Amino acid sequence: MKLTNILPFVAVVAALPAASNDVVPRASISKVDGLKFNIDGVTKYYAGTNSYWIPFLTNDNDVDTIMSHLKTSGHKILRIWGFNDAKSNPGGNTVYFQLFSGTSATINTGANGLQRLDAVVKAAEKHGIKLIINFVNNWTDYGGMAAYFSACGVTSNAQWYAAAKCQTMYQNYVKTVVNRYRTSTAVFAWELANEPRCNGCATSVLTAWVRKTSDYVRSLDADHMITLGDEGFGLAGDGSYPYQFSEGLDFAANLALPNISFGTFHLYPSAWGVSNDFGNGWVQAHAKVCQQVGKPCLFEEYGVTDKAQHCSVESGWQKTSLGLKDAGMAGDTFWQLGDTANGQKTHDDGHTIYYGSSDWTCLVTDHIKRIG
Ligand SMILES: *[C@@H]1O[C@H](CO)[C@@H](O)[C@H](O)[C@H]1NC(C)=O
Ligand SMILES: *[C@@H]1O[C@H](CO)[C@@H](O)[C@H](O)[C@H]1NC(C)=O
């Protein structure tokens, strides 16, 4: 079922599995409404940001304060890592969510495990922030697919997508997380992976995996949106590297899958060997596909490496995206949020926009005003 076609309250409740006692109030579920998102009953263009690190903080007050900053700034969507895959126990109270050892995986539900994600979900509920919760990384940061490799008997991401044992382990993790927050109104969407790629593979490999995985998530949760978390590669455009299908992605084919609710794409011109000006066409090209497929697009990560250009270049992309709010673009979430935690500034990877800075005024305060 496409969440676009939300039925009246009674009909939807009747359609839920008979055994479901945990019915979530429909009005508070974030959902697709045409080519836009509806959050807490309001359909419009939405803005937000990314914080891969917030579930790894160990102090609840920090988490709460940061969420309150997002709220007062007018942000609604926060994308986070819902994974932290370790190959050895980091020790102390260092946070990890899943530990691979030998041929098995153990999910850490302890105080330095999923209880940290609980704190994020709780603070998001309190401040009305909606979370995109991601299940696994393509890259090795915080483990990623590579953390599964030796336990499930593969040596590459390409094999990981198709190997039964890897997928059983991954689905077990997905199920644990989805069941934990299944009834939370703070869930914006479940996200299958961060920047999944399958270099040199036929695009059918990833499309088959996206279909299988999105169907699986839908079998666990009839309510929340589901998205992929890809960079948006593989679509018609100027023929430069990002438009090509060589990373194993076909944007339109994956978006069209029945249990994928909306499209995601990222933008890092310097990493991709294109100019910053390339960005506007990239946003337009995705909006066009989203319009054709009939599902909203989220401009999910974007950044320039030159700090002096954060405001000028990124606000230009924001304006392009917002300008397409009636033509496929439903929101944008820049990479990445910066704030203070544990008395220190959070991770500065060169793309960080700190709360209270002049770049924050430019990319958050002014953008939120324009959105209205
Ligand atoms: C992520 O995907 C790309 C393309 O397939 C690959 O080159 C890279 O190694 C992947 N990351 C890992 C950790 O395998
Ligand atoms: C979506 O997923 C559900 C649950 O797995 C499945 O029953 C349904 O067939 C899928 N939808 C479509 C249209 O394939």
Short mmCIF file of C-alpha atoms and ligand atoms in Angstrom, two decimals:
data_model
loop_
_atom_site.label_atom_id
_atom_site.label_comp_id
_atom_site.label_asym_id
_atom_site.label_seq_id
_atom_site.Cartn_x
_atom_site.Cartn_y
_atom_site.Cartn_z
CA MET A 1 0.00 0.00 0.00
CA LYS A 2 1.28 3.41 -0.85
CA LEU A 3 0.95 5.77 2.10
CA THR A 4 -0.16 8.45 -0.33
CA ASN A 5 -3.51 6.80 -0.33
CA ILE A 6 -4.19 7.23 3.35
CA LEU A 7 -7.70 6.08 4.03
CA PRO A 8 -10.03 7.56 6.60
CA PHE A 9 -9.17 6.61 10.18
CA VAL A 10 -11.64 3.77 10.59
CA ALA A 11 -10.76 2.04 7.37
CA VAL A 12 -7.04 2.10 8.10
CA VAL A 13 -7.45 0.69 11.58
CA ALA A 14 -9.54 -2.09 10.14
CA ALA A 15 -6.78 -2.89 7.68
CA LEU A 16 -4.17 -3.41 10.41
CA PRO A 17 -3.34 -6.96 11.44
CA ALA A 18 -6.00 -8.29 13.79
CA ALA A 19 -3.50 -8.99 16.57
CA SER A 20 -2.13 -5.46 16.60
CA ASN A 21 -2.84 -3.81 19.92
CA ASP A 22 -0.28 -1.11 19.33
CA VAL A 23 -2.24 1.08 16.97
CA VAL A 24 -0.49 4.40 16.46
CA PRO A 25 -2.68 7.51 16.27
CA ARG A 26 -2.91 8.09 12.52
CA ALA A 27 -2.77 11.88 12.61
CA SER A 28 0.63 11.84 14.29
CA ILE A 29 2.28 9.48 11.81
CA SER A 30 4.54 11.26 9.32
CA LYS A 31 3.42 10.30 5.86
CA VAL A 32 3.46 11.01 2.17
CA ASP A 33 0.78 13.39 0.87
CA GLY A 34 0.98 13.60 -2.90
CA LEU A 35 4.50 14.83 -3.71
CA LYS A 36 5.00 16.26 -0.20
CA PHE A 37 5.33 15.10 3.39
CA ASN A 38 2.68 15.44 6.03
CA ILE A 39 4.05 15.88 9.56
CA ASP A 40 1.67 16.11 12.51
CA GLY A 41 -1.16 16.81 10.12
CA VAL A 42 0.59 19.59 8.17
CA THR A 43 1.52 19.11 4.52
CA LYS A 44 4.33 21.38 3.30
CA TYR A 45 8.03 21.53 2.42
CA TYR A 46 10.21 20.54 5.40
CA ALA A 47 13.81 21.17 6.40
CA GLY A 48 16.17 19.43 8.77
CA THR A 49 19.65 18.03 9.13
CA ASN A 50 21.79 14.96 9.80
CA SER A 51 23.44 13.83 13.00
CA TYR A 52 25.10 10.46 12.66
CA TRP A 53 26.60 10.94 16.15
CA ILE A 54 23.63 11.80 18.36
CA PRO A 55 22.80 8.13 19.17
CA PHE A 56 26.39 7.65 20.31
CA LEU A 57 26.30 10.37 22.99
CA THR A 58 26.20 9.06 26.53
CA ASN A 59 24.50 11.96 28.30
CA ASP A 60 20.71 12.29 28.07
CA ASN A 61 20.85 16.02 28.85
CA ASP A 62 23.05 16.66 25.80
CA VAL A 63 20.62 14.76 23.60
CA ASP A 64 17.68 16.69 25.01
CA THR A 65 19.37 20.09 24.67
CA ILE A 66 20.36 19.44 21.05
CA MET A 67 16.81 18.36 20.17
CA SER A 68 15.47 21.52 21.83
CA HIS A 69 17.81 23.59 19.62
CA LEU A 70 16.42 21.91 16.51
CA LYS A 71 12.90 22.58 17.67
CA THR A 72 13.40 26.27 18.40
CA SER A 73 15.21 26.64 15.07
CA GLY A 74 12.21 25.26 13.20
CA HIS A 75 13.82 22.04 12.00
CA LYS A 76 11.54 19.04 11.81
CA ILE A 77 13.53 16.16 10.31
CA LEU A 78 16.70 14.65 11.78
CA ARG A 79 18.51 11.77 10.08
CA ILE A 80 20.55 9.53 12.36
CA TRP A 81 22.58 6.32 12.33
CA GLY A 82 20.46 3.54 13.77
CA PHE A 83 23.45 1.21 13.48
CA ASN A 84 26.82 0.93 15.16
CA ASP A 85 28.37 -2.38 14.15
CA ALA A 86 31.49 -3.51 15.97
CA LYS A 87 33.89 -6.37 15.28
CA SER A 88 35.32 -6.23 18.79
CA ASN A 89 33.92 -4.90 22.03
CA PRO A 90 35.14 -1.30 22.28
CA GLY A 91 35.08 -1.53 26.09
CA GLY A 92 34.21 1.05 28.74
CA ASN A 93 30.92 2.75 28.01
CA THR A 94 31.73 3.32 24.34
CA VAL A 95 28.50 2.87 22.46
CA TYR A 96 27.93 0.00 20.01
CA PHE A 97 24.69 -1.62 18.91
CA GLN A 98 25.73 -4.91 17.36
CA LEU A 99 28.81 -7.07 17.92
CA PHE A 100 30.07 -9.62 15.41
CA SER A 101 32.12 -12.47 16.73
CA GLY A 102 33.02 -15.71 14.97
CA THR A 103 29.99 -16.58 12.89
CA SER A 104 27.38 -14.82 14.97
CA ALA A 105 26.06 -11.38 15.87
CA THR A 106 24.80 -10.13 19.23
CA ILE A 107 22.62 -7.05 19.58
CA ASN A 108 23.55 -4.82 22.51
CA THR A 109 20.43 -3.71 24.32
CA GLY A 110 22.42 -2.46 27.31
CA ALA A 111 23.10 1.03 28.64
CA ASN A 112 25.83 1.56 25.99
CA GLY A 113 23.68 -0.14 23.35
CA LEU A 114 20.19 0.48 21.99
CA GLN A 115 19.27 2.35 25.17
CA ARG A 116 21.23 5.27 23.66
CA LEU A 117 18.96 5.14 20.61
CA ASP A 118 16.01 5.01 23.03
CA ALA A 119 17.18 8.32 24.52
CA VAL A 120 17.27 9.91 21.07
CA VAL A 121 13.78 8.67 20.20
CA LYS A 122 12.44 9.87 23.56
CA ALA A 123 13.97 13.35 23.18
CA ALA A 124 12.67 13.54 19.59
CA GLU A 125 9.17 12.67 20.81
CA LYS A 126 9.39 15.38 23.46
CA HIS A 127 10.49 18.08 21.00
CA GLY A 128 8.43 17.05 18.00
CA ILE A 129 11.45 16.09 15.88
CA LYS A 130 10.96 13.30 13.33
CA LEU A 131 13.77 10.80 12.78
CA ILE A 132 15.05 9.00 9.73
CA ILE A 133 16.61 5.89 11.24
CA ASN A 134 19.22 4.16 9.09
CA PHE A 135 20.04 0.44 9.44
CA VAL A 136 23.50 -0.14 7.93
CA ASN A 137 26.41 1.67 6.33
CA ASN A 138 27.93 0.95 2.91
CA TRP A 139 31.10 2.50 4.30
CA THR A 140 33.19 1.18 7.17
CA ASP A 141 32.38 4.05 9.55
CA TYR A 142 30.67 2.50 12.56
CA GLY A 143 31.22 -0.94 11.08
CA GLY A 144 29.08 -1.03 8.01
CA MET A 145 28.42 -4.02 5.79
CA ALA A 146 32.08 -4.92 6.15
CA ALA A 147 31.57 -5.61 9.86
CA TYR A 148 29.27 -8.49 8.82
CA PHE A 149 31.68 -9.96 6.28
CA SER A 150 33.59 -12.59 8.20
CA ALA A 151 30.57 -13.59 10.33
CA CYS A 152 28.38 -14.20 7.27
CA GLY A 153 31.09 -15.51 4.98
CA VAL A 154 31.46 -12.85 2.26
CA THR A 155 34.22 -10.45 1.24
CA SER A 156 32.44 -7.61 -0.54
CA ASN A 157 29.32 -5.46 -0.41
CA ALA A 158 28.23 -6.94 -3.73
CA GLN A 159 28.16 -10.39 -2.11
CA TRP A 160 26.59 -9.06 1.10
CA TYR A 161 23.39 -7.96 -0.68
CA ALA A 162 22.75 -11.45 -2.01
CA ALA A 163 24.16 -13.76 0.69
CA ALA A 164 21.39 -15.42 2.70
CA LYS A 165 23.30 -15.45 5.97
CA CYS A 166 24.26 -11.77 5.77
CA GLN A 167 20.65 -10.89 5.02
CA THR A 168 19.33 -13.00 7.89
CA MET A 169 21.67 -11.18 10.26
CA TYR A 170 20.79 -7.78 8.81
CA GLN A 171 17.05 -8.48 8.92
CA ASN A 172 17.34 -9.63 12.50
CA TYR A 173 18.92 -6.30 13.39
CA VAL A 174 16.29 -4.39 11.39
CA LYS A 175 13.52 -6.26 13.15
CA THR A 176 14.95 -5.46 16.58
CA VAL A 177 15.11 -1.74 15.83
CA VAL A 178 11.74 -1.52 14.07
CA ASN A 179 9.95 -3.43 16.83
CA ARG A 180 11.54 -1.16 19.45
CA TYR A 181 10.11 2.05 17.95
CA ARG A 182 7.21 0.61 15.98
CA THR A 183 4.66 2.76 17.82
CA SER A 184 6.74 5.93 18.16
CA THR A 185 5.45 9.07 16.49
CA ALA A 186 9.08 10.28 16.38
CA VAL A 187 9.87 7.91 13.50
CA PHE A 188 9.78 9.81 10.21
CA ALA A 189 11.04 6.92 8.11
CA TRP A 190 13.03 3.70 8.21
CA GLU A 191 16.04 3.81 5.94
CA LEU A 192 17.57 0.67 4.46
CA ALA A 193 21.22 1.73 4.20
CA ASN A 194 23.52 4.71 4.08
CA GLU A 195 24.70 5.29 0.52
CA PRO A 196 24.35 1.70 -0.69
CA ARG A 197 26.41 1.01 -3.78
CA CYS A 198 27.26 -2.07 -5.72
CA ASN A 199 30.09 -0.97 -7.93
CA GLY A 200 30.11 -2.59 -11.35
CA CYS A 201 27.02 -4.72 -10.55
CA ALA A 202 23.94 -4.87 -12.73
CA THR A 203 21.43 -2.43 -11.18
CA SER A 204 19.07 -5.38 -10.78
CA VAL A 205 21.20 -6.58 -7.82
CA LEU A 206 20.40 -3.51 -5.72
CA THR A 207 16.85 -3.19 -7.00
CA ALA A 208 16.14 -6.79 -5.94
CA TRP A 209 17.66 -6.11 -2.53
CA VAL A 210 15.69 -2.88 -2.09
CA ARG A 211 12.47 -4.65 -3.00
CA LYS A 212 13.10 -7.55 -0.64
CA THR A 213 14.20 -5.32 2.22
CA SER A 214 11.46 -2.69 1.88
CA ASP A 215 8.86 -5.48 1.73
CA TYR A 216 10.41 -6.94 4.86
CA VAL A 217 10.26 -3.64 6.76
CA ARG A 218 6.66 -3.15 5.62
CA SER A 219 5.80 -6.60 6.98
CA LEU A 220 7.03 -5.42 10.41
CA ASP A 221 5.45 -1.95 10.35
CA ALA A 222 2.35 -1.02 8.38
CA ASP A 223 2.54 2.65 9.33
CA HIS A 224 5.87 4.42 8.90
CA MET A 225 7.51 5.51 5.67
CA ILE A 226 10.39 3.52 4.18
CA THR A 227 13.22 4.91 2.07
CA LEU A 228 16.56 3.79 0.66
CA GLY A 229 19.21 6.33 1.74
CA ASP A 230 21.13 6.27 -1.55
CA GLU A 231 23.12 9.05 -3.17
CA GLY A 232 20.70 9.27 -6.08
CA PHE A 233 23.04 7.90 -8.76
CA GLY A 234 21.75 6.38 -12.00
CA LEU A 235 19.41 8.65 -13.91
CA ALA A 236 19.25 10.66 -17.11
CA GLY A 237 21.32 13.83 -16.98
CA ASP A 238 24.48 15.44 -18.28
CA GLY A 239 26.34 12.13 -18.39
CA SER A 240 28.86 13.08 -15.69
CA TYR A 241 29.89 10.43 -13.16
CA PRO A 242 26.99 10.85 -10.67
CA TYR A 243 24.36 10.34 -13.38
CA GLN A 244 25.85 7.02 -14.45
CA PHE A 245 24.64 3.59 -13.43
CA SER A 246 28.14 2.30 -12.64
CA GLU A 247 27.63 2.28 -8.86
CA GLY A 248 24.82 -0.22 -9.37
CA LEU A 249 21.98 2.23 -8.72
CA ASP A 250 18.95 2.99 -10.87
CA PHE A 251 17.19 5.89 -9.15
CA ALA A 252 13.82 5.59 -10.89
CA ALA A 253 13.62 1.79 -10.65
CA ASN A 254 14.33 1.79 -6.92
CA LEU A 255 11.93 4.67 -6.27
CA ALA A 256 9.15 2.91 -8.14
CA LEU A 257 9.25 -0.14 -5.84
CA PRO A 258 5.88 -0.46 -4.09
CA ASN A 259 7.11 -0.32 -0.50
CA ILE A 260 9.52 2.58 -1.02
CA SER A 261 7.69 5.72 0.12
CA PHE A 262 9.98 8.49 -1.16
CA GLY A 263 13.27 9.11 -2.92
CA THR A 264 16.57 10.28 -1.40
CA PHE A 265 19.65 11.81 -2.97
CA HIS A 266 22.90 13.38 -1.77
CA LEU A 267 25.24 16.00 -3.23
CA TYR A 268 29.02 16.25 -2.78
CA PRO A 269 30.46 17.92 -5.89
CA SER A 270 34.10 17.87 -4.80
CA ALA A 271 34.03 14.15 -3.93
CA TRP A 272 32.37 13.44 -7.27
CA GLY A 273 34.69 15.54 -9.41
CA VAL A 274 32.03 17.99 -10.59
CA SER A 275 31.62 21.72 -9.97
CA ASN A 276 29.40 23.27 -7.31
CA ASP A 277 27.22 24.63 -10.12
CA PHE A 278 26.41 21.03 -11.02
CA GLY A 279 24.23 20.95 -7.87
CA ASN A 280 21.23 22.83 -9.18
CA GLY A 281 20.80 20.54 -12.18
CA TRP A 282 21.21 17.52 -9.89
CA VAL A 283 18.31 18.70 -7.71
CA GLN A 284 16.17 19.42 -10.79
CA ALA A 285 16.91 16.02 -12.35
CA HIS A 286 15.76 14.17 -9.22
CA ALA A 287 12.66 16.32 -8.78
CA LYS A 288 11.70 15.41 -12.33
CA VAL A 289 11.98 11.67 -11.68
CA CYS A 290 10.07 11.99 -8.41
CA GLN A 291 7.32 13.82 -10.25
CA GLN A 292 7.21 11.15 -12.93
CA VAL A 293 7.11 8.30 -10.40
CA GLY A 294 4.63 10.20 -8.21
CA LYS A 295 6.58 10.09 -4.94
CA PRO A 296 8.32 12.91 -3.03
CA CYS A 297 12.06 13.54 -3.15
CA LEU A 298 14.16 14.36 -0.08
CA PHE A 299 17.47 16.20 -0.73
CA GLU A 300 18.95 14.21 2.09
CA GLU A 301 22.64 15.13 2.39
CA TYR A 302 24.60 17.96 0.82
CA GLY A 303 27.76 19.84 1.51
CA VAL A 304 30.75 21.70 0.16
CA THR A 305 34.19 21.21 1.68
CA ASP A 306 35.23 24.87 1.55
CA LYS A 307 33.89 26.38 4.76
CA ALA A 308 33.91 29.88 3.27
CA GLN A 309 31.32 28.63 0.76
CA HIS A 310 28.96 26.82 3.13
CA CYS A 311 26.48 29.67 3.18
CA SER A 312 26.73 30.94 -0.39
CA VAL A 313 26.74 27.60 -2.21
CA GLU A 314 24.52 25.51 0.03
CA SER A 315 21.85 28.20 0.39
CA GLY A 316 21.74 28.33 -3.41
CA TRP A 317 20.96 24.61 -3.51
CA GLN A 318 18.35 25.05 -0.80
CA LYS A 319 16.62 27.74 -2.86
CA THR A 320 16.63 25.51 -5.93
CA SER A 321 15.09 22.69 -3.91
CA LEU A 322 12.48 24.89 -2.24
CA GLY A 323 11.65 26.40 -5.63
CA LEU A 324 10.60 22.91 -6.73
CA LYS A 325 8.27 22.37 -3.77
CA ASP A 326 5.33 21.89 -6.07
CA ALA A 327 7.31 19.83 -8.54
CA GLY A 328 8.73 16.86 -6.66
CA MET A 329 10.93 18.32 -3.91
CA ALA A 330 9.50 17.72 -0.44
CA GLY A 331 12.35 18.70 1.83
CA ASP A 332 16.07 18.97 2.47
CA THR A 333 18.40 17.95 5.28
CA PHE A 334 21.97 19.25 5.11
CA TRP A 335 25.05 17.33 6.23
CA GLN A 336 25.70 17.86 9.12
CA LEU A 337 24.54 19.22 12.44
CA GLY A 338 27.05 20.69 14.88
CA ASP A 339 26.39 21.54 18.51
CA THR A 340 27.99 21.16 21.93
CA ALA A 341 28.01 17.89 23.85
CA ASN A 342 29.96 16.91 26.90
CA GLY A 343 31.23 20.51 27.02
CA GLN A 344 32.87 20.17 23.60
CA LYS A 345 32.02 20.93 20.02
CA THR A 346 30.70 17.88 18.20
CA HIS A 347 32.60 16.35 15.26
CA ASP A 348 33.77 18.82 12.63
CA ASP A 349 34.23 16.86 9.40
CA GLY A 350 34.53 20.07 7.39
CA HIS A 351 30.81 20.03 6.57
CA THR A 352 29.54 20.80 10.06
CA ILE A 353 27.16 23.73 10.58
CA TYR A 354 27.20 24.66 14.26
CA TYR A 355 24.10 25.77 16.09
CA GLY A 356 24.36 29.51 16.77
CA SER A 357 26.97 30.23 14.06
CA SER A 358 26.53 32.65 11.17
CA ASP A 359 26.30 29.65 8.83
CA TRP A 360 23.42 28.41 10.99
CA THR A 361 21.66 31.73 10.51
CA CYS A 362 22.17 31.38 6.77
CA LEU A 363 21.29 27.72 6.30
CA VAL A 364 18.72 27.24 9.04
CA THR A 365 17.14 30.49 10.29
CA ASP A 366 16.90 32.15 6.87
CA HIS A 367 15.88 28.93 5.11
CA ILE A 368 13.10 28.24 7.62
CA LYS A 369 11.83 31.80 7.13
CA ARG A 370 11.74 31.33 3.38
CA ILE A 371 9.86 28.06 3.76
CA GLY A 372 7.30 29.85 5.97
C1 LIG B 1 30.79 1.16 -0.70
O1 LIG B 1 30.50 0.98 -2.06
C2 LIG B 1 31.54 1.21 -2.99
C3 LIG B 1 31.04 0.85 -4.34
O2 LIG B 1 30.60 -0.46 -4.42
C4 LIG B 1 32.77 0.42 -2.70
O3 LIG B 1 33.81 0.82 -3.54
C5 LIG B 1 33.15 0.64 -1.28
O4 LIG B 1 34.25 -0.16 -1.00
C6 LIG B 1 31.98 0.30 -0.40
N1 LIG B 1 32.37 0.33 0.96
C7 LIG B 1 32.76 -0.77 1.56
C8 LIG B 1 33.13 -0.62 2.96
O5 LIG B 1 32.79 -1.84 1.02
C1 LIG B 2 4.77 -4.52 0.48
O1 LIG B 2 5.20 -5.34 1.54
C2 LIG B 2 4.19 -6.18 2.07
C3 LIG B 2 4.74 -6.83 3.33
O2 LIG B 2 5.88 -7.58 3.02
C4 LIG B 2 3.79 -7.18 1.01
O3 LIG B 2 2.77 -8.03 1.52
C5 LIG B 2 3.26 -6.43 -0.18
O4 LIG B 2 3.00 -7.35 -1.23
C6 LIG B 2 4.27 -5.40 -0.67
N1 LIG B 2 3.60 -4.55 -1.64
C7 LIG B 2 3.62 -4.78 -2.94
C8 LIG B 2 2.68 -3.96 -3.73
O5 LIG B 2 4.39 -5.59 -3.45
#
